[in-house]
Amino acid sequence: MSSLLTTEICVVGAGPAGLKAAISARDMGARVAIVDSGVNLGGQLVKQTHKFFGSRGQFAGMRGIDIAKLLSDELFGDPSVDVLSDSQVVGFYDDGTLAIEKDDSIRFLKPERVICATGASERMLPFENNDLPGVYGAGAAQTLMNMYGVKPGNRVLMIGAGNIGLIVSYQLLQAGVSVVAVLEAMPHVGGYHVHARKIQRAGIPILTSHTIKAAHGTEAVEGATVWALDPEFHPIPGSERYFEADTVCLAVGLSPLTELLWQADCKISYVPELGGHTPLRDENYETTRPGVFIAGDLAGIEEASSAMIEGTIAGLSAAKSLGYQTDDFEEKLSRAKAELRTFRQGPTGRKVRQGIAKLMALTEGVRAFD
Ligand SMILES: Cc1cc2nc3c(=O)[nH]c(=O)nc-3n(C[C@H](O)[C@H](O)[C@H](O)COP(=O)(O)OP(=O)(O)OC[C@H]3O[C@@H](n4cnc5c(N)ncnc54)[C@H](O)[C@@H]3O)c2cc1C
């Protein structure tokens, strides 16, 4: 067994949330280790070739891949930051020790604080033959294309017209792949209309109130049957249509990746508005286990912009809890919280606001009970 390593703050996950958490904690003076299972830091950002919306403070107008580089460069070479890439945290023990796997060996790290920013996993959909080769999560298809230069197929049927389904459809087109249709179970497109218009202009039909009935093929996907849904989301018999396709991409939502926090015995509740099982946390993103903080999609499915702001709050708060203080701490913390409130204003933020209200009430309940 290798020796036990230590650090003040370990950030698990180097997506936009984790990178910002590490930068903020480091800027407060804390010693930080940031661990990511990917070879490159950046999480989802490294495959996002499109330009971001949002506010200037969260790099609006820049491509995700460039944001990843900018944030990672802030950490590389800094003597107070240890970067452990290609390393997966596989265990979170009762005494706070983390087990980290790299190259088939395990190292143990015992930090004083943990900031978990492990992101999300893609949801599956039940339909006939959903285990055929050629059925992908849209994020997996994006990884193949944008990170490894491999086309997932030649004719894709996309399920889901939220931002991910729309953006990945457009990127498939850019890679020379045909997208035969985008299906959406809701009666309206869920993603930004600017993304929807781009793919409609390219001649791709978006079929709202439709879902997949079955994929067909023997060794791999060769086609799919889709059908229409009534206002109660029941399939309408007789509305079936067949599409020839070698790939079915599922962009039907994400769920917070909570495995490590179950191990850490943090309280977790089912909050559908935030993507499913979500860790309870306070306004500083500290979970019900003192010293364990969260940020990003793990704290509720949202966007890279909000993930970065949450990372900032978690990083500042974790460092503060170790006794670090800077003149601008209060100003930075309240600015970040105000930015989050602004980001979540309006009709697009309603669902997340409702989810957070539920989550905070649940956290309060647990604390009162404790
Ligand atoms: C296809 C697609 C397009 C998107 N487009 C946009 C967009 O245009 N604008 C926008 O704002 N948002 C967009 N998003 C959403 C955005 O990417 C996410 O909200 C954001 O990346 C969440 O950041 P995060 O840091 O929480 O998680 P992630 O970016 O997912 O990073 C989590 C990191 O944790 C690592 N990790 C997980 N578990 C472990 C472990 N046990 N040990 C070590 N490392 C671990 C992962 O490898 C990963 O690198 C898009 C998402 C997708 C899937």
Coordinates of C-alpha atoms in Angstrom, one line a residue, residues 161-162 166 184 186-193 196 200 206 208:
A161 CA -34.3 19.0 -28.7
G162 CA -32.8 20.6 -25.6
L166 CA -29.5 20.7 -30.8
E184 CA -38.7 15.9 -28.9
M186 CA -42.5 17.9 -25.4
P187 CA -44.8 19.9 -27.6
H188 CA -42.1 22.5 -28.0
V189 CA -38.3 22.8 -28.4
G190 CA -36.5 22.9 -25.0
G191 CA -33.2 24.4 -26.1
Y192 CA -32.4 28.0 -27.2
H193 CA -34.2 28.9 -30.5
A196 CA -33.0 25.1 -33.3
Q200 CA -33.8 23.8 -39.2
I206 CA -37.6 18.8 -35.5
T208 CA -42.1 17.8 -31.4

